[in-house]
Amino acid sequence: MKDEGIEMQINWESFATYNHDIRGIRFKFEDLCRQLFANENLSGNKQFRYLHANPNNHGLETEPIYDETNKRWIGFQAKFFDQDVHYEQIKHSAEKIVEYYTGKDGVVDLVYLFCNKAITSTAKQYVNAVECLIKANIDVQLVTDTAVLDLIRNKYPYLGLYYFGNHTIQQEWFATHTSYMLDELGERYNRDFNVGTVFSDELSLFIHDRRAAEYLNAKKTVLLDEISELLYRSNKRDYLRKLEEVVSALPDVNIETLYHSIEWNSTVRLAVATFLDNFGEELKKLEAER
């Protein structure tokens, strides 16, 4: 039976919250789509092929690659939008694909278009983009919004753990998917070098070790430091004091109690729910005034 709590977290809100790092959320979305693209289309190849991306790759996220099963050259495009779909970007990418991958060594027969939003296939600029590709004998396959999420939920749950922050650990999951993570890290992971990195933090959370407990407890400490700093320059002191109180009350975890950290988010949110509701009303008023 599936853990419904985990499945509920596989959504774009969780993705946006979990992937704000130095590289930016769009690069993380491209990483996710690259793995989905390879898993879905290249797993049947007898000869393993690496996806290669040149700096400022034209039109596609990587160079076209040969799909041995269907005997065609394929590529993919990843589009992450914060609000509305920018169809002009899709059309521009289609034009670049035709310009750089038609009648040359890097020919492409099919393009997968991944997007976090639902794309209206009848939108004028999208229709123009598709017509541009079809004239060059290039087909398009849409993989958008819930279709992307369903792939992760139903076929690649380890990607949900990696990109959506669901660190509920089960022995069955670990035994099945550790090899996927090590393959993805490739040469970037070497157990002979004991250097703390984002990847080593993720692996510690996956294998439920002592370092994972230290990492989670440290996140509480960092948050409390940030709250203390904000108290000196914010007019939301009641909210910050309540937040400081509830975070301070969260018990530290160890290897045996690591799972308890899953409840931290809901515990904190419940304690400050009234403040968050009020902030939401204030924001609505400010937006209306603007």
XYZ file of C-alpha atoms in Angstrom:
290
model
C 0.000 0.000 0.000
C 1.396 3.422 -0.909
C 2.156 6.039 1.689
C -0.431 8.693 0.850
C 1.463 11.333 2.830
C 4.448 10.964 0.504
C 2.336 11.022 -2.635
C 0.586 14.198 -1.546
C 3.977 15.954 -1.426
C 4.740 15.222 -5.064
C 3.440 18.548 -6.341
C 4.909 21.706 -7.851
C 4.595 23.635 -4.578
C 6.912 21.129 -2.891
C 9.268 21.234 -5.868
C 9.490 25.035 -5.745
C 10.055 25.046 -1.973
C 12.718 22.345 -2.025
C 14.811 23.486 -4.988
C 15.751 27.090 -4.246
C 19.524 26.741 -4.311
C 22.415 28.579 -5.948
C 21.763 27.003 -9.366
C 18.130 28.045 -9.478
C 14.862 26.163 -9.783
C 14.893 26.043 -13.606
C 18.194 24.157 -13.640
C 16.775 21.673 -11.138
C 13.719 21.193 -13.360
C 16.033 20.557 -16.326
C 17.897 17.955 -14.226
C 14.622 16.241 -13.344
C 13.454 16.206 -16.967
C 16.819 14.899 -18.164
C 16.505 11.901 -15.850
C 12.891 11.258 -16.847
C 13.816 11.549 -20.532
C 16.692 9.085 -20.215
C 14.718 6.625 -18.075
C 11.742 6.604 -20.409
C 13.552 6.513 -23.749
C 17.094 5.189 -23.422
C 16.800 2.287 -20.976
C 16.283 -0.119 -23.892
C 19.538 0.820 -25.622
C 22.103 -1.976 -25.771
C 24.894 0.580 -25.910
C 24.785 3.027 -22.996
C 24.754 6.613 -24.208
C 25.430 9.753 -22.190
C 23.386 12.903 -22.684
C 25.711 15.763 -23.598
C 24.856 19.458 -23.283
C 27.036 22.124 -24.875
C 27.155 25.547 -23.202
C 24.059 27.406 -24.446
C 22.796 24.347 -26.309
C 20.512 25.478 -29.159
C 16.811 24.659 -28.873
C 17.279 21.392 -26.983
C 18.600 20.864 -23.460
C 21.140 18.308 -24.761
C 22.344 17.149 -28.131
C 19.993 14.673 -29.874
C 20.571 11.067 -28.922
C 19.708 7.807 -30.689
C 16.833 5.691 -29.406
C 17.760 2.136 -30.463
C 14.344 0.686 -29.589
C 12.398 2.976 -31.938
C 15.313 3.695 -34.301
C 15.101 7.484 -34.190
C 17.011 10.512 -32.971
C 15.314 12.198 -30.034
C 15.818 15.250 -27.848
C 14.010 17.141 -25.131
C 13.156 20.656 -24.068
C 12.351 21.619 -20.435
C 10.219 24.690 -19.738
C 9.580 25.815 -16.159
C 7.206 28.760 -15.719
C 6.420 30.552 -12.457
C 3.037 31.827 -13.623
C 1.539 31.589 -17.121
C 2.984 29.550 -19.990
C 5.129 31.731 -22.266
C 4.228 30.297 -25.636
C 6.624 32.659 -27.402
C 9.517 30.876 -25.641
C 8.269 27.525 -26.916
C 7.985 28.915 -30.446
C 11.482 30.417 -30.243
C 12.938 27.071 -29.119
C 11.139 25.290 -31.970
C 12.686 27.702 -34.472
C 16.148 27.093 -33.005
C 15.645 23.315 -33.196
C 14.742 23.569 -36.880
C 17.669 25.902 -37.529
C 20.320 23.744 -35.886
C 19.025 20.180 -36.286
C 17.678 19.986 -39.807
C 19.757 18.553 -42.642
C 22.844 18.281 -40.462
C 24.701 15.539 -38.620
C 22.725 16.359 -35.476
C 19.318 15.600 -36.998
C 16.390 15.033 -34.614
C 13.173 13.118 -35.355
C 11.196 13.650 -32.140
C 11.252 16.276 -29.397
C 9.803 15.713 -25.931
C 8.531 18.951 -24.401
C 8.465 18.847 -20.589
C 6.661 21.628 -18.725
C 5.482 22.158 -15.144
C 2.336 23.887 -16.434
C -0.526 22.550 -18.537
C 0.069 23.588 -22.152
C -2.931 24.411 -24.318
C -2.245 22.527 -27.528
C -4.648 24.795 -29.454
C -2.925 28.053 -28.424
C -1.949 29.965 -31.568
C 1.775 30.278 -30.843
C 1.998 26.636 -29.784
C 0.263 25.557 -32.992
C 2.739 27.715 -34.930
C 5.641 26.071 -33.067
C 4.357 22.571 -33.872
C 3.788 23.460 -37.529
C 7.337 24.804 -37.715
C 8.682 21.475 -36.435
C 6.385 19.277 -38.533
C 7.489 21.068 -41.717
C 11.024 19.956 -40.803
C 9.785 16.363 -40.215
C 10.151 16.688 -36.445
C 7.397 15.345 -34.182
C 6.529 16.703 -30.732
C 5.448 14.813 -27.599
C 4.048 16.823 -24.686
C 4.815 15.728 -21.105
C 3.331 18.398 -18.877
C 2.051 19.225 -15.399
C 0.335 16.183 -13.836
C 1.811 13.819 -16.442
C 5.295 14.668 -15.112
C 4.150 14.209 -11.507
C 2.426 10.898 -12.308
C 5.634 9.536 -13.857
C 7.470 10.316 -10.622
C 4.742 8.938 -8.352
C 4.157 5.723 -10.270
C 7.486 4.821 -11.889
C 10.355 6.784 -10.320
C 9.621 7.489 -6.630
C 13.346 7.920 -5.929
C 13.166 11.111 -8.019
C 10.384 12.269 -5.708
C 12.717 11.788 -2.768
C 15.540 13.637 -4.496
C 13.637 16.575 -6.024
C 10.613 16.984 -3.749
C 12.239 16.541 -0.354
C 10.347 13.426 0.764
C 12.925 11.776 3.004
C 10.776 9.042 4.461
C 13.114 6.050 4.350
C 12.186 2.418 3.956
C 14.591 -0.493 3.563
C 12.832 -1.678 0.405
C 13.190 1.754 -1.216
C 16.857 1.984 -0.239
C 17.705 -1.469 -1.601
C 15.937 -0.747 -4.901
C 17.063 2.789 -5.639
C 20.524 3.413 -4.171
C 22.087 2.263 -7.444
C 20.042 4.859 -9.344
C 21.391 7.664 -7.163
C 25.004 6.492 -7.484
C 24.617 6.212 -11.260
C 23.287 9.744 -11.385
C 26.173 11.101 -9.310
C 28.681 9.189 -11.442
C 32.215 10.512 -11.057
C 31.000 13.258 -8.740
C 30.665 10.705 -5.935
C 33.715 8.983 -4.489
C 33.445 7.380 -1.059
C 37.243 7.814 -0.609
C 36.811 11.570 -0.209
C 35.132 12.584 3.030
C 34.015 16.054 1.952
C 30.641 17.435 3.007
C 28.509 18.331 -0.028
C 24.837 18.653 -0.895
C 25.036 15.161 -2.401
C 26.554 13.664 0.757
C 23.785 15.292 2.821
C 21.177 13.738 0.547
C 22.816 10.318 0.762
C 22.972 10.542 4.554
C 19.241 11.216 4.646
C 18.682 8.255 2.337
C 20.693 5.814 4.441
C 19.437 7.091 7.798
C 22.872 7.559 9.431
C 24.266 9.667 12.283
C 25.241 12.475 9.934
C 21.610 12.757 8.801
C 20.533 13.416 12.404
C 23.282 16.027 12.802
C 22.215 17.667 9.545
C 18.546 17.907 10.595
C 19.363 19.221 14.080
C 21.674 21.812 12.529
C 18.812 23.074 10.349
C 16.905 23.921 13.538
C 19.893 25.837 14.890
C 20.287 27.794 11.657
C 16.584 28.683 11.654
C 16.723 29.900 15.259
C 19.715 32.098 14.397
C 17.820 33.589 11.463
C 14.778 34.248 13.662
C 16.960 36.015 16.249
C 18.422 38.210 13.548
C 14.995 39.088 12.142
C 13.673 40.045 15.584
C 15.911 43.116 15.556
C 14.624 44.521 12.272
C 11.106 43.173 11.706
C 7.723 44.484 12.781
C 6.352 40.923 12.944
C 7.795 40.265 16.395
C 4.768 38.393 17.779
C 4.966 35.938 14.886
C 8.746 35.564 15.190
C 8.613 34.993 18.961
C 5.944 32.326 18.526
C 7.996 30.741 15.733
C 11.099 30.830 17.931
C 9.179 29.220 20.777
C 7.816 26.316 18.749
C 11.106 25.632 16.900
C 13.021 25.655 20.196
C 10.569 23.098 21.579
C 11.184 20.639 18.748
C 13.189 17.733 20.221
C 16.516 16.872 18.607
C 16.551 13.619 16.637
C 19.020 10.761 16.573
C 19.346 7.647 14.392
C 16.454 5.947 16.209
C 14.133 8.975 16.124
C 15.054 10.385 12.703
C 11.525 9.816 11.412
C 10.162 12.275 13.993
C 11.612 15.137 11.957
C 8.910 14.472 9.345
C 6.415 16.018 11.778
C 8.423 19.210 12.322
C 6.904 21.055 9.384
C 3.279 20.321 10.326
C 3.960 21.066 14.016
C 5.420 24.496 13.242
C 2.778 25.366 10.668
C -0.038 24.436 13.049
C 1.433 26.613 15.804
C 1.699 29.698 13.589
C -1.362 29.042 11.398
C -3.225 32.124 12.657
C -0.291 34.379 11.818
C 0.018 32.869 8.352
C -3.682 33.362 7.703
C -3.404 37.009 8.754
C -0.368 37.519 6.526
C -2.337 36.078 3.649
C -5.168 38.556 4.215
C -2.696 41.441 4.443
C -1.099 40.349 1.183
C -4.458 40.239 -0.563
C -5.233 43.777 0.624
C -1.851 45.070 -0.553
C -2.269 43.429 -3.936
C -5.739 44.947 -4.278
C -4.390 48.394 -3.383
C -1.509 47.994 -5.853
